[in-house]
Tab-separated table of C-alpha atoms and ligand atoms in Angstrom:
chain	number	residue	atom	x	y	z
D	1	MET	CA	-112.459	67.038	-16.547
D	2	LYS	CA	-110.979	66.083	-19.920
D	3	ILE	CA	-113.428	67.247	-23.023
D	4	PHE	CA	-113.945	65.942	-26.506
D	5	ILE	CA	-114.855	68.367	-28.899
D	6	THR	CA	-115.578	67.181	-32.735
D	7	GLY	CA	-115.043	71.152	-34.605
D	8	GLY	CA	-113.056	72.425	-32.019
D	9	ALA	CA	-111.303	74.971	-34.027
D	10	GLY	CA	-114.640	76.213	-35.818
D	11	PHE	CA	-116.319	79.531	-35.075
D	12	ILE	CA	-118.733	78.067	-31.729
D	13	GLY	CA	-115.593	75.426	-31.124
D	14	SER	CA	-112.722	77.835	-30.554
D	15	HIS	CA	-115.017	79.466	-28.267
D	16	LEU	CA	-116.272	76.444	-26.119
D	17	THR	CA	-112.247	75.654	-26.251
D	18	GLU	CA	-111.483	78.922	-24.268
D	19	ALA	CA	-113.936	78.455	-21.685
D	20	LEU	CA	-113.238	74.871	-20.880
D	21	LEU	CA	-109.643	75.877	-20.567
D	22	ASN	CA	-110.775	79.135	-18.909
D	23	ALA	CA	-112.484	76.831	-16.240
D	24	GLY	CA	-109.324	74.437	-15.859
D	25	HIS	CA	-110.533	71.457	-17.784
D	26	GLU	CA	-108.798	69.853	-20.191
D	27	VAL	CA	-109.132	69.935	-23.888
D	28	VAL	CA	-109.102	67.644	-26.882
D	29	ILE	CA	-109.840	68.539	-30.219
D	30	ALA	CA	-110.535	66.992	-33.802
D	31	ASP	CA	-111.318	69.088	-36.573
D	32	ASN	CA	-110.383	68.638	-40.431
D	33	PHE	CA	-110.223	72.228	-40.824
D	34	SER	CA	-112.148	72.305	-43.677
D	35	THR	CA	-114.566	74.944	-42.919
D	36	SER	CA	-112.375	76.106	-39.823
D	37	THR	CA	-109.135	77.914	-39.526
D	38	PRO	CA	-106.204	76.895	-36.800
D	39	ALA	CA	-105.955	80.863	-36.343
D	40	ASN	CA	-109.146	80.698	-34.583
D	41	LEU	CA	-107.162	79.151	-31.827
D	42	ASP	CA	-104.775	81.424	-31.607
D	43	ARG	CA	-105.149	82.278	-27.778
D	44	VAL	CA	-105.277	79.588	-26.698
D	45	LYS	CA	-102.205	78.211	-28.643
D	46	GLY	CA	-99.630	76.355	-26.267
D	47	ASN	CA	-101.488	75.981	-23.331
D	48	PRO	CA	-100.722	72.828	-21.751
D	49	GLY	CA	-104.311	71.733	-21.416
D	50	LEU	CA	-105.129	71.719	-25.217
D	51	GLN	CA	-104.278	69.079	-27.747
D	52	VAL	CA	-105.404	69.524	-31.201
D	53	PHE	CA	-105.630	66.293	-33.946
D	54	GLU	CA	-106.529	67.042	-37.567
D	55	LEU	CA	-108.335	64.234	-38.125
D	56	ASP	CA	-111.274	63.806	-40.251
D	57	ILE	CA	-114.343	61.980	-37.931
D	58	VAL	CA	-116.104	60.582	-40.829
D	59	GLU	CA	-112.967	58.950	-42.508
D	60	ALA	CA	-110.973	58.238	-39.075
D	61	PRO	CA	-113.930	56.354	-36.829
D	62	GLU	CA	-110.797	54.242	-35.061
D	63	ARG	CA	-108.683	57.260	-33.711
D	64	VAL	CA	-112.224	59.095	-33.205
D	65	ALA	CA	-112.985	56.158	-30.817
D	66	GLU	CA	-109.803	56.452	-29.050
D	67	LEU	CA	-110.220	59.884	-28.201
D	68	VAL	CA	-113.519	59.241	-27.221
D	69	LYS	CA	-112.257	56.458	-24.842
D	70	GLU	CA	-109.455	58.753	-23.401
D	71	SER	CA	-111.919	61.436	-22.248
D	72	ASP	CA	-114.575	62.458	-19.588
D	73	ALA	CA	-117.239	64.253	-21.698
D	74	VAL	CA	-117.617	64.615	-25.337
D	75	ILE	CA	-118.865	67.865	-27.211
D	76	HIS	CA	-119.832	67.191	-30.901
D	77	LEU	CA	-120.109	70.135	-32.863
D	78	ALA	CA	-118.347	69.224	-36.259
D	79	ALA	CA	-120.716	69.037	-38.888
D	80	ALA	CA	-121.254	70.572	-42.210
D	81	VAL	CA	-122.352	74.387	-41.966
D	82	GLY	CA	-124.353	77.112	-43.800
D	83	VAL	CA	-127.299	77.414	-45.640
D	84	GLU	CA	-125.210	77.885	-48.485
D	85	MET	CA	-122.815	75.199	-48.015
D	86	VAL	CA	-125.465	72.795	-47.463
D	87	VAL	CA	-127.159	73.721	-50.793
D	88	LYS	CA	-124.352	73.641	-52.585
D	89	ASN	CA	-122.909	70.365	-51.343
D	90	PRO	CA	-126.374	68.203	-50.298
D	91	VAL	CA	-123.956	64.632	-50.629
D	92	HIS	CA	-121.211	65.935	-48.538
D	93	THR	CA	-123.472	67.115	-45.732
D	94	ILE	CA	-125.592	63.842	-45.399
D	95	THR	CA	-122.205	62.473	-44.852
D	96	THR	CA	-120.514	64.408	-42.369
D	97	ASN	CA	-123.613	65.166	-40.478
D	98	VAL	CA	-125.205	61.353	-40.747
D	99	HIS	CA	-121.721	59.298	-40.704
D	100	GLY	CA	-119.342	61.594	-38.603
D	101	THR	CA	-121.971	61.623	-35.558
D	102	GLU	CA	-122.556	58.082	-35.407
D	103	ASN	CA	-118.896	57.709	-35.344
D	104	VAL	CA	-118.927	60.120	-32.357
D	105	LEU	CA	-122.057	58.470	-30.627
D	106	ALA	CA	-121.169	54.576	-30.820
D	107	PRO	CA	-118.053	54.870	-28.610
D	108	ALA	CA	-120.232	57.524	-26.899
D	109	ALA	CA	-122.589	54.800	-25.691
D	110	LYS	CA	-119.998	51.936	-25.689
D	111	TYR	CA	-118.253	53.869	-22.614
D	112	GLY	CA	-120.701	55.842	-20.927
D	113	LYS	CA	-118.910	59.111	-22.049
D	114	ARG	CA	-121.134	62.399	-20.816
D	115	THR	CA	-121.934	63.457	-24.560
D	116	ILE	CA	-123.834	66.598	-26.273
D	117	ILE	CA	-124.259	66.920	-29.841
D	118	ALA	CA	-125.256	69.806	-31.944
D	119	SER	CA	-128.339	70.467	-33.641
D	120	THR	CA	-129.873	73.554	-35.573
D	121	SER	CA	-132.887	75.339	-35.455
D	122	GLU	CA	-133.652	74.071	-39.244
D	123	VAL	CA	-134.872	70.989	-37.683
D	124	TYR	CA	-138.387	72.845	-37.678
D	125	GLY	CA	-138.060	73.419	-40.828
D	126	LYS	CA	-141.242	75.123	-42.408
D	127	SER	CA	-143.368	75.373	-38.938
D	128	THR	CA	-145.564	78.320	-38.708
D	129	ASN	CA	-146.063	78.123	-35.045
D	130	GLU	CA	-145.221	81.408	-33.125
D	131	LYS	CA	-142.567	79.786	-30.968
D	132	PHE	CA	-140.974	76.984	-31.540
D	133	SER	CA	-140.801	73.888	-28.560
D	134	GLU	CA	-138.841	70.739	-28.229
D	135	THR	CA	-141.874	68.639	-28.026
D	136	ASP	CA	-143.060	70.789	-31.591
D	137	ASP	CA	-144.125	67.965	-34.538
D	138	LEU	CA	-142.171	69.056	-37.290
D	139	LEU	CA	-142.310	70.210	-40.951
D	140	ILE	CA	-139.487	69.256	-42.950
D	141	GLY	CA	-139.715	70.413	-46.587
D	142	SER	CA	-139.602	67.904	-49.948
D	143	PRO	CA	-135.948	66.303	-50.769
D	144	PHE	CA	-136.777	67.948	-54.298
D	145	ASN	CA	-135.342	70.972	-52.456
D	146	SER	CA	-131.374	69.906	-50.946
D	147	ARG	CA	-131.644	72.919	-48.101
D	148	TRP	CA	-133.856	70.270	-46.268
D	149	CYS	CA	-131.158	67.975	-46.690
D	150	TYR	CA	-129.266	69.362	-43.481
D	151	ALA	CA	-132.179	69.405	-41.119
D	152	SER	CA	-132.842	65.948	-42.128
D	153	SER	CA	-129.629	64.775	-41.339
D	154	LYS	CA	-129.234	66.956	-37.787
D	155	LEU	CA	-132.767	65.400	-37.158
D	156	LEU	CA	-131.736	62.019	-37.364
D	157	ASP	CA	-128.312	63.127	-35.593
D	158	GLU	CA	-131.000	63.788	-32.658
D	159	PHE	CA	-132.907	60.352	-33.411
D	160	SER	CA	-129.429	58.461	-32.903
D	161	LEU	CA	-128.548	60.004	-29.792
D	162	MET	CA	-132.007	59.355	-28.286
D	163	ALA	CA	-132.293	55.926	-29.404
D	164	PHE	CA	-128.159	55.104	-28.222
D	165	HIS	CA	-129.675	56.956	-24.529
D	166	ARG	CA	-132.888	55.054	-24.523
D	167	GLU	CA	-130.867	51.233	-25.462
D	168	ALA	CA	-127.421	51.747	-24.236
D	169	GLY	CA	-128.128	54.412	-21.772
D	170	LEU	CA	-125.926	56.669	-23.585
D	171	PRO	CA	-125.831	60.065	-20.798
D	172	GLY	CA	-126.399	62.761	-23.821
D	173	THR	CA	-128.151	65.407	-24.726
D	174	VAL	CA	-128.740	67.579	-27.839
D	175	VAL	CA	-128.658	71.188	-28.187
D	176	ARG	CA	-130.792	72.935	-31.066
D	177	PHE	CA	-128.907	76.473	-31.723
D	178	PHE	CA	-131.062	79.500	-33.361
D	179	ASN	CA	-128.516	81.843	-35.265
D	180	THR	CA	-125.222	82.037	-33.284
D	181	VAL	CA	-123.179	84.523	-33.981
D	182	GLY	CA	-119.989	86.559	-33.053
D	183	PRO	CA	-116.417	86.972	-33.568
D	184	ARG	CA	-114.665	84.507	-35.879
D	185	GLN	CA	-118.158	83.668	-37.531
D	186	THR	CA	-117.274	83.281	-41.413
D	187	GLY	CA	-119.927	84.955	-43.814
D	188	ARG	CA	-118.223	82.542	-46.393
D	189	TYR	CA	-120.668	79.766	-46.489
D	190	GLY	CA	-123.911	82.250	-45.711
D	191	MET	CA	-124.477	83.734	-42.427
D	192	VAL	CA	-125.909	87.344	-42.769
D	193	ILE	CA	-124.164	89.095	-39.744
D	194	PRO	CA	-120.967	88.580	-41.073
D	195	ARG	CA	-121.806	89.119	-44.458
D	196	PHE	CA	-123.862	92.330	-43.840
D	197	VAL	CA	-121.303	93.719	-41.541
D	198	ALA	CA	-118.399	93.095	-43.605
D	199	GLN	CA	-120.574	95.097	-46.244
D	200	ALA	CA	-121.044	97.812	-44.008
D	201	LEU	CA	-117.652	98.157	-42.843
D	202	LYS	CA	-117.074	98.686	-46.755
D	203	ASN	CA	-119.958	100.780	-47.674
D	204	GLU	CA	-120.906	98.348	-49.920
D	205	PRO	CA	-124.800	97.186	-50.824
D	206	LEU	CA	-126.246	94.831	-48.110
D	207	THR	CA	-127.832	92.117	-49.649
D	208	VAL	CA	-131.288	91.179	-48.100
D	209	TYR	CA	-132.528	88.208	-49.907
D	210	GLY	CA	-135.779	87.839	-51.033
D	211	ASP	CA	-138.536	90.828	-49.152
D	212	GLY	CA	-136.207	90.968	-46.472
D	213	GLU	CA	-139.288	90.382	-43.820
D	214	GLN	CA	-137.780	86.782	-43.043
D	215	SER	CA	-137.037	87.025	-39.493
D	216	ARG	CA	-134.297	85.282	-36.585
D	217	CYS	CA	-132.993	85.717	-33.512
D	218	PHE	CA	-129.395	86.257	-32.912
D	219	CYS	CA	-127.854	84.745	-29.888
D	220	HIS	CA	-124.124	86.019	-28.981
D	221	VAL	CA	-121.852	82.823	-29.039
D	222	ALA	CA	-120.881	84.197	-25.774
D	223	ASP	CA	-124.321	82.937	-24.257
D	224	VAL	CA	-124.545	79.902	-26.180
D	225	ILE	CA	-121.227	78.595	-24.652
D	226	ARG	CA	-122.576	79.763	-21.377
D	227	ALA	CA	-125.631	77.540	-22.172
D	228	LEU	CA	-123.158	74.464	-23.161
D	229	MET	CA	-121.231	74.878	-20.060
D	230	LEU	CA	-124.355	74.799	-17.553
D	231	LEU	CA	-125.993	71.958	-19.822
D	232	LEU	CA	-122.740	69.677	-19.519
D	233	ASP	CA	-122.620	70.098	-15.537
D	234	ASN	CA	-126.322	69.253	-15.210
D	235	LYS	CA	-127.022	65.632	-15.042
D	236	GLU	CA	-131.476	66.173	-15.457
D	237	SER	CA	-130.596	67.615	-19.239
D	238	ILE	CA	-129.802	63.441	-19.778
D	239	GLY	CA	-131.721	62.154	-22.542
D	240	ASN	CA	-133.273	65.777	-23.506
D	241	ILE	CA	-133.400	68.152	-26.317
D	242	TYR	CA	-133.079	72.137	-25.513
D	243	ASN	CA	-133.527	75.139	-27.933
D	244	ILE	CA	-130.902	77.540	-27.373
D	245	GLY	CA	-131.767	81.212	-28.820
D	246	SER	CA	-132.356	84.418	-27.926
D	247	GLN	CA	-135.759	86.163	-27.626
D	248	GLU	CA	-134.771	89.116	-30.108
D	249	LEU	CA	-137.080	89.149	-33.095
D	250	VAL	CA	-135.495	91.207	-36.303
D	251	SER	CA	-136.685	90.759	-40.030
D	252	ILE	CA	-133.656	90.700	-42.259
D	253	ARG	CA	-134.064	94.355	-43.302
D	254	GLU	CA	-134.585	95.669	-40.367
D	255	LEU	CA	-131.217	94.066	-39.484
D	256	ALA	CA	-129.426	95.464	-42.104
D	257	LEU	CA	-130.825	99.182	-41.661
D	258	GLU	CA	-129.530	98.176	-38.126
D	259	ILE	CA	-125.916	97.472	-39.313
D	260	ILE	CA	-125.752	100.713	-40.918
D	261	LYS	CA	-126.617	102.868	-38.334
D	262	ARG	CA	-124.275	100.847	-35.858
D	263	THR	CA	-121.242	100.676	-38.221
D	264	GLY	CA	-122.077	104.213	-40.010
D	265	SER	CA	-121.957	102.709	-42.627
D	266	LYS	CA	-122.898	104.495	-46.264
D	267	SER	CA	-124.107	101.628	-47.561
D	268	GLU	CA	-127.413	100.984	-49.227
D	269	ILE	CA	-129.409	97.809	-49.321
D	270	LYS	CA	-129.746	95.981	-52.332
D	271	ALA	CA	-132.856	93.271	-52.544
D	272	ILE	CA	-131.583	89.786	-54.299
D	273	PRO	CA	-133.734	87.170	-55.044
D	274	TYR	CA	-133.689	84.024	-53.953
D	275	GLU	CA	-133.029	81.900	-56.731
D	276	VAL	CA	-130.318	84.009	-57.473
D	277	ALA	CA	-128.592	84.104	-54.184
D	278	TYR	CA	-128.764	80.193	-53.555
D	279	ALA	CA	-130.922	77.849	-56.494
D	280	LYS	CA	-134.214	77.838	-58.183
D	281	GLY	CA	-137.050	76.714	-55.989
D	282	PHE	CA	-134.960	77.872	-52.800
D	283	GLU	CA	-137.730	77.543	-49.848
D	284	ASP	CA	-136.471	80.308	-46.684
D	285	MET	CA	-138.174	80.200	-43.419
D	286	ARG	CA	-140.374	82.837	-42.669
D	287	ARG	CA	-139.407	83.339	-39.112
D	288	ARG	CA	-137.866	81.342	-36.280
D	289	TYR	CA	-138.413	82.542	-32.469
D	290	PRO	CA	-137.373	79.632	-30.235
D	291	ASP	CA	-139.115	78.874	-26.778
D	292	THR	CA	-136.340	78.725	-24.585
D	293	SER	CA	-138.241	78.004	-21.092
D	294	ARG	CA	-136.985	74.690	-20.703
D	295	ILE	CA	-133.549	75.669	-20.597
D	296	LYS	CA	-134.952	78.697	-18.853
D	297	ALA	CA	-136.160	76.340	-16.082
D	298	LEU	CA	-133.301	73.821	-15.567
D	299	VAL	CA	-130.169	76.031	-15.277
D	300	ASN	CA	-131.520	79.410	-15.118
D	301	TRP	CA	-130.035	80.452	-18.540
D	302	GLN	CA	-131.198	83.118	-21.194
D	303	PRO	CA	-129.094	85.231	-23.049
D	304	GLU	CA	-127.291	88.341	-21.679
D	305	HIS	CA	-125.900	89.824	-25.073
D	306	THR	CA	-128.269	92.307	-26.965
D	307	LEU	CA	-128.329	92.462	-31.243
D	308	ALA	CA	-126.928	95.459	-30.482
D	309	ASP	CA	-123.905	94.047	-28.603
D	310	ILE	CA	-123.559	91.354	-31.304
D	311	ILE	CA	-123.555	93.686	-34.195
D	312	ASP	CA	-120.707	95.688	-31.773
D	313	ASP	CA	-118.624	92.972	-31.603
D	314	VAL	CA	-118.720	91.811	-34.811
D	315	ALA	CA	-117.962	94.953	-36.152
D	316	ALA	CA	-114.750	95.267	-33.980
D	317	SER	CA	-113.678	91.619	-34.714
D	318	LEU	CA	-113.502	92.778	-38.193
D	319	LYS	CA	-112.354	96.085	-38.059
F	1	LIG	N1	-129.501	86.314	-45.871
F	1	LIG	C1	-129.834	87.696	-46.564
F	1	LIG	N2	-128.215	88.046	-46.904
F	1	LIG	C2	-127.626	87.775	-47.210
F	1	LIG	C3	-127.010	86.354	-46.476
F	1	LIG	C4	-128.645	85.912	-45.549
F	1	LIG	O1	-130.559	87.800	-46.525
F	1	LIG	O2	-126.257	87.691	-47.564
F	1	LIG	C5	-131.076	85.887	-45.304
F	1	LIG	C6	-130.937	84.753	-45.438
F	1	LIG	O3	-131.759	84.141	-46.531
F	1	LIG	C7	-131.611	84.078	-44.339
F	1	LIG	C8	-131.457	85.020	-43.143
F	1	LIG	O4	-130.558	86.067	-43.770
F	1	LIG	O5	-133.500	84.417	-44.369
F	1	LIG	C9	-130.531	84.086	-41.988
F	1	LIG	O6	-129.196	83.470	-42.452
F	1	LIG	P1	-128.635	82.920	-42.465
F	1	LIG	O7	-127.960	81.916	-43.189
F	1	LIG	O8	-127.743	83.819	-41.655
F	1	LIG	O9	-129.420	81.589	-41.322
F	1	LIG	P2	-130.194	80.808	-41.506
F	1	LIG	O10	-131.527	81.171	-40.442
F	1	LIG	O11	-130.638	80.708	-43.082
F	1	LIG	O12	-129.694	79.604	-41.067
């Protein structure tokens, strides 16, 4: 198959590109290289099955439509990334996530292309549920707080895909990623694991925001890619939404201690108030734990990598 990946030079996109090429597919990438880098594609550079176009999906809708038309399937990953970047650039976040996705979904629906779009665990917002399930009601914070523009814009993307599916028969699927991590992820836009590992390797203090009791499940990018490939091939996933995440819940303080231990670092932990790290009135999610029974039931997917594997892989890639 010829697969069109928006954001294909990004952290997740570049791993997906490699996996699809290795499986014998052709890959066409559109990427504006705003938060990604050509170096992410070094391992597939010159591969005859790969075409890379530097273009912005918001600014070049006609070109995006052509690329969709010429492909057999579309995986839409291009988006504004990272909490820090979202808080600082809310207009850019909304424009990219809303108009960019519209520019992908409209032609995908018109030409009836198999489509998967990336959404996020952020859509669960301030839910206090023990586990987050795809059919849950969602509790997104107020527009007075910029953080929630990311969740809101991604949620609109989900509604758009479902609308195109129902009204125009778009064979589409939504995936909600829960803290995907691994080699090539940059800490520049806020992500905690590449930051902590880089700090630990330099024996600098690990910057734990808030009280450090907030918890997350970190999923290795290789597991996420495997989930995407299984869903791409699965017709029953059409018109559906899937959580993709690990079941290993860890507090950010425990994570910092584990990273210090595994890297043999002399670093200490430094607590930083949220308003210093982000902005006044910043609201974090206390706990985020995915119910992944849907994807497990459909394609028998569950993560194979542990948090220890993730830390070791990220550390090896940063050394
Ligand atoms: N975090 C932290 N120190 C950092 C970066 C992030 O304590 O240097 C915290 C952040 O406040 C959040 C968690 O780590 O509670 C995960 O942050 P990340 O940005 O990786 O993902 P999020 O779950 O917020 O989307």
